[in-house]
Coordinates of C-alpha atoms in Angstrom, one line a residue:
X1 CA -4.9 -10.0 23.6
X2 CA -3.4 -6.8 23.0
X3 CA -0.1 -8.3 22.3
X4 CA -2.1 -10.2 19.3
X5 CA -3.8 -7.7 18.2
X6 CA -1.1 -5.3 17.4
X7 CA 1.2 -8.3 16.2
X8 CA -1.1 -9.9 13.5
X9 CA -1.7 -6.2 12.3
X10 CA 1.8 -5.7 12.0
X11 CA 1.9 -9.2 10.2
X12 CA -0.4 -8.1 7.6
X13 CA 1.2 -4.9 6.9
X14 CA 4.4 -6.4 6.3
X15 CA 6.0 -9.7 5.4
X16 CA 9.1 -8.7 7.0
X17 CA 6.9 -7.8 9.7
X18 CA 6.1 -11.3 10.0
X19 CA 9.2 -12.1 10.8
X20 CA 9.8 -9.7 13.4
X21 CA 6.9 -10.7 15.5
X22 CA 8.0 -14.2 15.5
X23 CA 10.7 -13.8 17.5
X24 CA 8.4 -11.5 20.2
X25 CA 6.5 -15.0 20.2
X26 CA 9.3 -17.0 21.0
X27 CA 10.1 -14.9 24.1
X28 CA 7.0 -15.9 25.2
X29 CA 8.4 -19.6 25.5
X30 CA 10.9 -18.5 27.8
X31 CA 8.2 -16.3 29.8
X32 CA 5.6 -18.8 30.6
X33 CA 8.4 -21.4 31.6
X34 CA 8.7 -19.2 34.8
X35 CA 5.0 -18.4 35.1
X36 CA 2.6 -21.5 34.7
X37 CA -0.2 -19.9 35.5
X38 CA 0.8 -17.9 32.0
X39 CA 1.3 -20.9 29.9
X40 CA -3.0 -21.3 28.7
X41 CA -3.1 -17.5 27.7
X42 CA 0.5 -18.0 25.9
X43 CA -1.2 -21.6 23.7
X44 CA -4.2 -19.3 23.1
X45 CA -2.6 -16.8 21.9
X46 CA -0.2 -19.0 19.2
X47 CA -3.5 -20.5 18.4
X48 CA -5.3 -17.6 17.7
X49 CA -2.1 -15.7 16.1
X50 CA -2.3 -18.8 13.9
X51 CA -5.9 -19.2 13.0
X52 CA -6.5 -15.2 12.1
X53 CA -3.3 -15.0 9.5
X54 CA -4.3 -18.4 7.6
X55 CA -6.6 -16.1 5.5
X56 CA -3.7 -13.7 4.4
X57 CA -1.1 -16.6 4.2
X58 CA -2.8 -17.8 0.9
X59 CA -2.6 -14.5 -0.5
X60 CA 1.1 -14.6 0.4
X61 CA 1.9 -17.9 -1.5
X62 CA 0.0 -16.7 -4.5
X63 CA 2.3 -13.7 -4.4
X64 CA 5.3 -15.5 -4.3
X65 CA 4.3 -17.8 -7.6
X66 CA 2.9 -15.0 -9.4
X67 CA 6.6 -13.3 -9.4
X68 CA 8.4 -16.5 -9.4
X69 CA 9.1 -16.1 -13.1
X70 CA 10.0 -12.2 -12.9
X71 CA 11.7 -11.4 -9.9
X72 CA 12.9 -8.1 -9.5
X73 CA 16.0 -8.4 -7.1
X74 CA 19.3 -9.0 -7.8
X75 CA 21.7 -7.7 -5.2
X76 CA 21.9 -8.6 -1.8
X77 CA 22.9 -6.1 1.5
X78 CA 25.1 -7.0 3.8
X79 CA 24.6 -7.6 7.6
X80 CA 26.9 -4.3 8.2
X81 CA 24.5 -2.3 5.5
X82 CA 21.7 -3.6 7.4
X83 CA 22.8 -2.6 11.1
X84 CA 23.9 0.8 9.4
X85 CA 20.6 1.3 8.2
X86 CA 18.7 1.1 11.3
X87 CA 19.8 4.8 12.3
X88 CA 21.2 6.0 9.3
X89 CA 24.3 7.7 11.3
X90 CA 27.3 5.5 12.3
X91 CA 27.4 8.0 15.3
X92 CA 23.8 6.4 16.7
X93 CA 24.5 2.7 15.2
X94 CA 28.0 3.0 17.9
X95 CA 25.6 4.7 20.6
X96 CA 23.1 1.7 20.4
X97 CA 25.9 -0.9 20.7
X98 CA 27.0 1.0 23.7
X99 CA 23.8 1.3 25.1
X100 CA 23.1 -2.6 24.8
X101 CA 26.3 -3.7 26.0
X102 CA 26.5 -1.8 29.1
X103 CA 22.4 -2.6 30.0
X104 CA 23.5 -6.2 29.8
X105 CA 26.0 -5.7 32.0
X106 CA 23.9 -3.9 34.4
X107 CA 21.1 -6.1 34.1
X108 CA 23.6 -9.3 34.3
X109 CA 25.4 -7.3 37.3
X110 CA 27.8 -8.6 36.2
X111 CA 29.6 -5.0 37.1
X112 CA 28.8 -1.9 38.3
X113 CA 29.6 1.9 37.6
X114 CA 29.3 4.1 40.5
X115 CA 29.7 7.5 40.3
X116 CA 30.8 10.2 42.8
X117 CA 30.0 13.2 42.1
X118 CA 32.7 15.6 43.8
X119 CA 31.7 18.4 41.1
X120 CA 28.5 19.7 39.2
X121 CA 31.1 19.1 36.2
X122 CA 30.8 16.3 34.0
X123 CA 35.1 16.5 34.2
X124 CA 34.6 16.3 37.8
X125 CA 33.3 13.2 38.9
X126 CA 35.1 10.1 40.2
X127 CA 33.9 6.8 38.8
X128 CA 34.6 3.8 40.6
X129 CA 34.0 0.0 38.9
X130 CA 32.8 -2.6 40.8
X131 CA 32.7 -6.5 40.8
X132 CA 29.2 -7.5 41.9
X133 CA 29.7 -11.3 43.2
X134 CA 25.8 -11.9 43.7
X135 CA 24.8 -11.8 40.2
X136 CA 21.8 -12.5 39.4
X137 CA 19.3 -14.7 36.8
X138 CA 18.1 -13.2 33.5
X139 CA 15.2 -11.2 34.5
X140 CA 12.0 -10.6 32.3
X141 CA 12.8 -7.3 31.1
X142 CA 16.4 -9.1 29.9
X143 CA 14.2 -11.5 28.1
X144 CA 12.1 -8.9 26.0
X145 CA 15.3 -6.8 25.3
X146 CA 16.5 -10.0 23.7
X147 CA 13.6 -10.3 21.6
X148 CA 13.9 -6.9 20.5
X149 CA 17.5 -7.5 19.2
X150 CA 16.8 -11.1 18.1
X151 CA 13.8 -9.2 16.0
X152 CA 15.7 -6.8 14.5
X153 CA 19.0 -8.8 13.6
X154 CA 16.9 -12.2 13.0
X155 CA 14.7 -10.4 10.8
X156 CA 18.0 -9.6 8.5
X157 CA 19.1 -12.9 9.4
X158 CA 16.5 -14.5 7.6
X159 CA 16.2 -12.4 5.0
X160 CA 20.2 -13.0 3.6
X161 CA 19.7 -16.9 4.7
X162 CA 16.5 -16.8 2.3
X163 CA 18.7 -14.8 -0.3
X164 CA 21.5 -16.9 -0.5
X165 CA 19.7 -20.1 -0.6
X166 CA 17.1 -19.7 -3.2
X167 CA 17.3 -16.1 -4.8
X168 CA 17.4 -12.5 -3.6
X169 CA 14.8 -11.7 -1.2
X170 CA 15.9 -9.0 1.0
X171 CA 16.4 -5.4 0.3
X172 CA 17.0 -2.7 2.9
X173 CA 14.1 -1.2 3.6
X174 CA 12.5 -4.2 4.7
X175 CA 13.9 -3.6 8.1
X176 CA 10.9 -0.5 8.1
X177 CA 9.3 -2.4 11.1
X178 CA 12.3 -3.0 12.6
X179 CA 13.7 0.2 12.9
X180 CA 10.5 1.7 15.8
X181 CA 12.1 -1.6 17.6
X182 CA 15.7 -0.1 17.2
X183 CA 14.9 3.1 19.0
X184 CA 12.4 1.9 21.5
X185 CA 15.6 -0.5 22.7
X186 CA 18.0 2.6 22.7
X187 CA 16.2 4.3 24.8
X188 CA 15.4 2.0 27.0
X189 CA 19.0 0.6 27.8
X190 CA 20.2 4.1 28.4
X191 CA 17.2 5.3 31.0
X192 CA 18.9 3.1 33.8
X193 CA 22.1 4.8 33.3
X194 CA 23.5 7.6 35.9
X195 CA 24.4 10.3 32.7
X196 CA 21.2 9.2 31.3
X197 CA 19.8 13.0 30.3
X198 CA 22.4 13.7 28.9
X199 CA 22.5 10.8 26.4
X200 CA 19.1 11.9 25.9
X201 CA 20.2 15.0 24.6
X202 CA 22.8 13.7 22.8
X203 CA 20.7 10.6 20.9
X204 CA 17.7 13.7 19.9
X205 CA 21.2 15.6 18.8
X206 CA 22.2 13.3 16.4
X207 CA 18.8 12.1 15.1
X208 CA 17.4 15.4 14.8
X209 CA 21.0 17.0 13.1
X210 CA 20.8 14.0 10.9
X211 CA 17.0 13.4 10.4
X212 CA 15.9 16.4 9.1
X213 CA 17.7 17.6 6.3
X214 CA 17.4 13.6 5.2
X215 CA 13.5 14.2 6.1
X216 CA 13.0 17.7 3.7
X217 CA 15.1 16.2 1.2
X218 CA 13.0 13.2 0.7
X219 CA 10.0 15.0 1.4
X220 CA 10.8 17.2 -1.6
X221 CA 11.5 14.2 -4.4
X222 CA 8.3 12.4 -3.1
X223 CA 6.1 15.8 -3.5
X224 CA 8.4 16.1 -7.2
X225 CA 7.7 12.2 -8.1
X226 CA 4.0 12.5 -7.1
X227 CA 3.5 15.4 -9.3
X228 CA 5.0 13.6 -12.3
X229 CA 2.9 10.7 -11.6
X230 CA 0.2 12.4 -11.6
X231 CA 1.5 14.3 -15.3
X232 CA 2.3 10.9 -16.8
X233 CA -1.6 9.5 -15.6
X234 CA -3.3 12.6 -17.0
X235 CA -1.2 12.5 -20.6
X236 CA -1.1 8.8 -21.3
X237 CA -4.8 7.6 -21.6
X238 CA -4.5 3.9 -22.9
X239 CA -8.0 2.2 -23.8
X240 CA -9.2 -0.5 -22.0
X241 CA -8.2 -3.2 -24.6
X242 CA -4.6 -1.8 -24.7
X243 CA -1.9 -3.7 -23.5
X244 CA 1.1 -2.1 -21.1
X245 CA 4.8 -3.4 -20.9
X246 CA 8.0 -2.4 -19.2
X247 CA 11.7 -3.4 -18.7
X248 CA 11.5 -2.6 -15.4
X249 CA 10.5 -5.2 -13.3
X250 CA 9.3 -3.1 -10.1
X251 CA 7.3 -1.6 -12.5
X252 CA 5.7 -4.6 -14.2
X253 CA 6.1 -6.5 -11.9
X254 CA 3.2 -4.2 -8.9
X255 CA 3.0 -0.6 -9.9
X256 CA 1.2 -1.0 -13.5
X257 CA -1.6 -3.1 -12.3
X258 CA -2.1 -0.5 -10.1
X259 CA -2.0 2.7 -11.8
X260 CA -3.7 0.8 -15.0
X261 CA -6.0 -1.4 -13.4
X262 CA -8.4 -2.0 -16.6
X263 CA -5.8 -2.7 -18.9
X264 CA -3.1 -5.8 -19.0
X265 CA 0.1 -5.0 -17.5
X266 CA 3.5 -6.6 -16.7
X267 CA 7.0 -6.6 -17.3
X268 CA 8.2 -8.0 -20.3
X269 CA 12.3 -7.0 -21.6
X270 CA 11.6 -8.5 -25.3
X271 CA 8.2 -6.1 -25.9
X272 CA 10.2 -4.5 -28.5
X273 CA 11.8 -8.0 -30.4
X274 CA 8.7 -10.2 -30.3
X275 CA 5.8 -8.0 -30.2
X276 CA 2.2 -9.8 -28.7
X277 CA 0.2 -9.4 -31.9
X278 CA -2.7 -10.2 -29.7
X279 CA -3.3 -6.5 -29.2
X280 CA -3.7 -3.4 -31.5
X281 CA -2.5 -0.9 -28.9
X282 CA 0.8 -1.3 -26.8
X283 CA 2.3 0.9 -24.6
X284 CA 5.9 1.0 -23.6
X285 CA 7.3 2.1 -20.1
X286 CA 10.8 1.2 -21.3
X287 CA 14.1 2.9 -19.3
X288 CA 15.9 3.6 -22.2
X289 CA 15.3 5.5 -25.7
X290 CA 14.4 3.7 -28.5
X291 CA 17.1 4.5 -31.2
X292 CA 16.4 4.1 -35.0
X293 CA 17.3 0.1 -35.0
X294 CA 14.6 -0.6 -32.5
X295 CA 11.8 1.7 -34.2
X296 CA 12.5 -0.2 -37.3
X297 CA 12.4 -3.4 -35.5
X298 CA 9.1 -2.6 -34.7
X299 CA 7.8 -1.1 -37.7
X300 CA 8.7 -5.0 -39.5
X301 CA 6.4 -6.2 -36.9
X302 CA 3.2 -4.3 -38.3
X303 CA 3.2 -1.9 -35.7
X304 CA 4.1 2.4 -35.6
X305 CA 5.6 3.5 -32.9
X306 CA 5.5 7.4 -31.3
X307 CA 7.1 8.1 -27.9
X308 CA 4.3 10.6 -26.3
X309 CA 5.9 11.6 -23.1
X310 CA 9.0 10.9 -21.0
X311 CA 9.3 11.3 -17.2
X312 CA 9.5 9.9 -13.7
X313 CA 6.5 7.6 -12.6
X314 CA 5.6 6.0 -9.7
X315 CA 9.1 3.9 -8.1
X316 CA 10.8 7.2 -9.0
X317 CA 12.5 5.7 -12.5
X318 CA 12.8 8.1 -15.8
X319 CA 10.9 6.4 -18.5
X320 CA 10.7 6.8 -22.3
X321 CA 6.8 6.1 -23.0
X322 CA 5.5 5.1 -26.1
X323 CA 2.6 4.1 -28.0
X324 CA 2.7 1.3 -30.5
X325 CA -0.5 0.7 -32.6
X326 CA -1.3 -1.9 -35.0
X327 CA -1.2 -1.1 -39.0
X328 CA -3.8 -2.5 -41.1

């Protein structure tokens, strides 16, 4: 129950999340094949996984067909970007590969690494490989370390697959939830080994001497990009019949229903061409500044145009903001 619990949570968090879990539930397959005594608490749980996200699923197709007609993304990662991601040092990404490879060994016994230590030295020790002829099945702990890396990668997986064969749908920071799955399999692949403190101090070496000055350095443009936010939201005061447009599509497309909630928001590139007469007050999020040509553009349509404030807001863009009103 626990397992469904935290699962569903993480599926309504995330869509990428979604994915993740999946392939957790699939290992369960697998699992109960062994155990039969596991297989009605495995059905009830699919059932119940199931039943309790049918709410939220509705929620997800209106999503998609709300932003089928202004979908932000346009490049795609690739499966190299992705893995790269995960640890955000090529250092860590080589230590995990490492790390996998020789717990599948070990698990697989297929060999093993025995060492003799003749010295406290690391320099002084005499390792010795051996063939191990009584190998043995895939044990359960093999089978949730699988799921862990069918997670991650499957989760990029289906993200390019979807990209590729409909539009883009996959950026790199949807492998968030994957990334706690990343370094909960590091670490366990390297606590069976014989040097295993010192990888330990090694893996908290890198992430830490990489981490941190990443960590203070986004810390300080979040605390820079909130306070903007929060200078754009106290200067621009749009009334409630006001309509608000961007050419950015992040923008439009999530971020000013949010911030504007009473007013009509959403992305729309030709605000400045072909003006919606339906409203006597637009405001303009727009990327670039509006030169002379534009401003006259607008001006044939019936409508002045002032540019009241420029700066950062909200996904961390610089935009020119301006207030058209209607002339009578």
């Amino acid at each position: 129950m626990i397992f469904v619990i935290v699962s569903l949570a993480a599926a309504y968090t995330h869509y990428y999340a979604l994915v993740a879990v999946a392939f957790f539930y699939l290992a369960l397959i697998p699992l109960t094949y062994r155990d039969r005594g596991k297989r009605r608490r495995t059905i009830m749980a699919y059932i119940i996984t199931v039943i309790a996200y049918l709410p939220w699923l509705s929620i997800l197709i209106k999503s998609f067909e709300s932003t089928a007609d202004s979908w932000w993304l346009n490049e795609i990662p690739t499966i190299r970007e992705a893995f790269l991601y995960l640890f955000d040092t090529k250092w860590l990404s080589i230590l995990f590969v490492l790390a996998v490879i020789g717990y599948f060994l070990y698990e697989t016994r297929l060999f093993s690494i025995r060492i003799n230590e003749t010295e406290r030295w690391i320099d002084k020790v005499d390792t010795v490989i051996e063939i191990d002829e009584k190998r043995t099945g895939v044990s359960e702990e093999l089978i949730w370390v699988i799921a862990g890396l069918c997670s991650i990668f499957g989760t990029c997986v289906v993200g390019l697959i979807l990209s590729y064969t409909i539009r883009p749908f996959f950026v790199l920071r949807y492998l968030y939830p994957t990334v706690p799955v990343a370094y909960m399999l590091l670490i366990y692949c390297t606590r069976k080994m014989k040097l295993k403190k010192i990888l330990f101090v090694l893996i908290l070496s890198i992430v830490f001497s990489s981490s941190i000055p990443s960590y203070f350095a986004v810390l300080r443009n979040d605390i820079e990009l909130d306070h903007a936010t929060t200078d754009v939201l106290n200067t621009i005061k749009p009334s409630k019949t006001a309509a608000i447009f961007s050419d950015n599509k992040h923008l439009g497309l999530s971020l000013l229903p949010y911030y504007f909630p009473d007013n009509y928001g959403k992305y729309n590139e030709n605000a400045v061409e072909d003006i919606d007469q339906n409203y006597s007050e637009i405001w303009l999020f727009w990327t670039q500044h509006l030169d002379e040509h534009k401003i006259s553009e607008i001006n044939k349509q019936s409508y002045s145009c002032n540019e009241i404030y420029e700066s950062k807001f909200a996904n961390g863009i610089y935009f020119h903001i301006y207030k058209l009103e209607k002339e009578n």
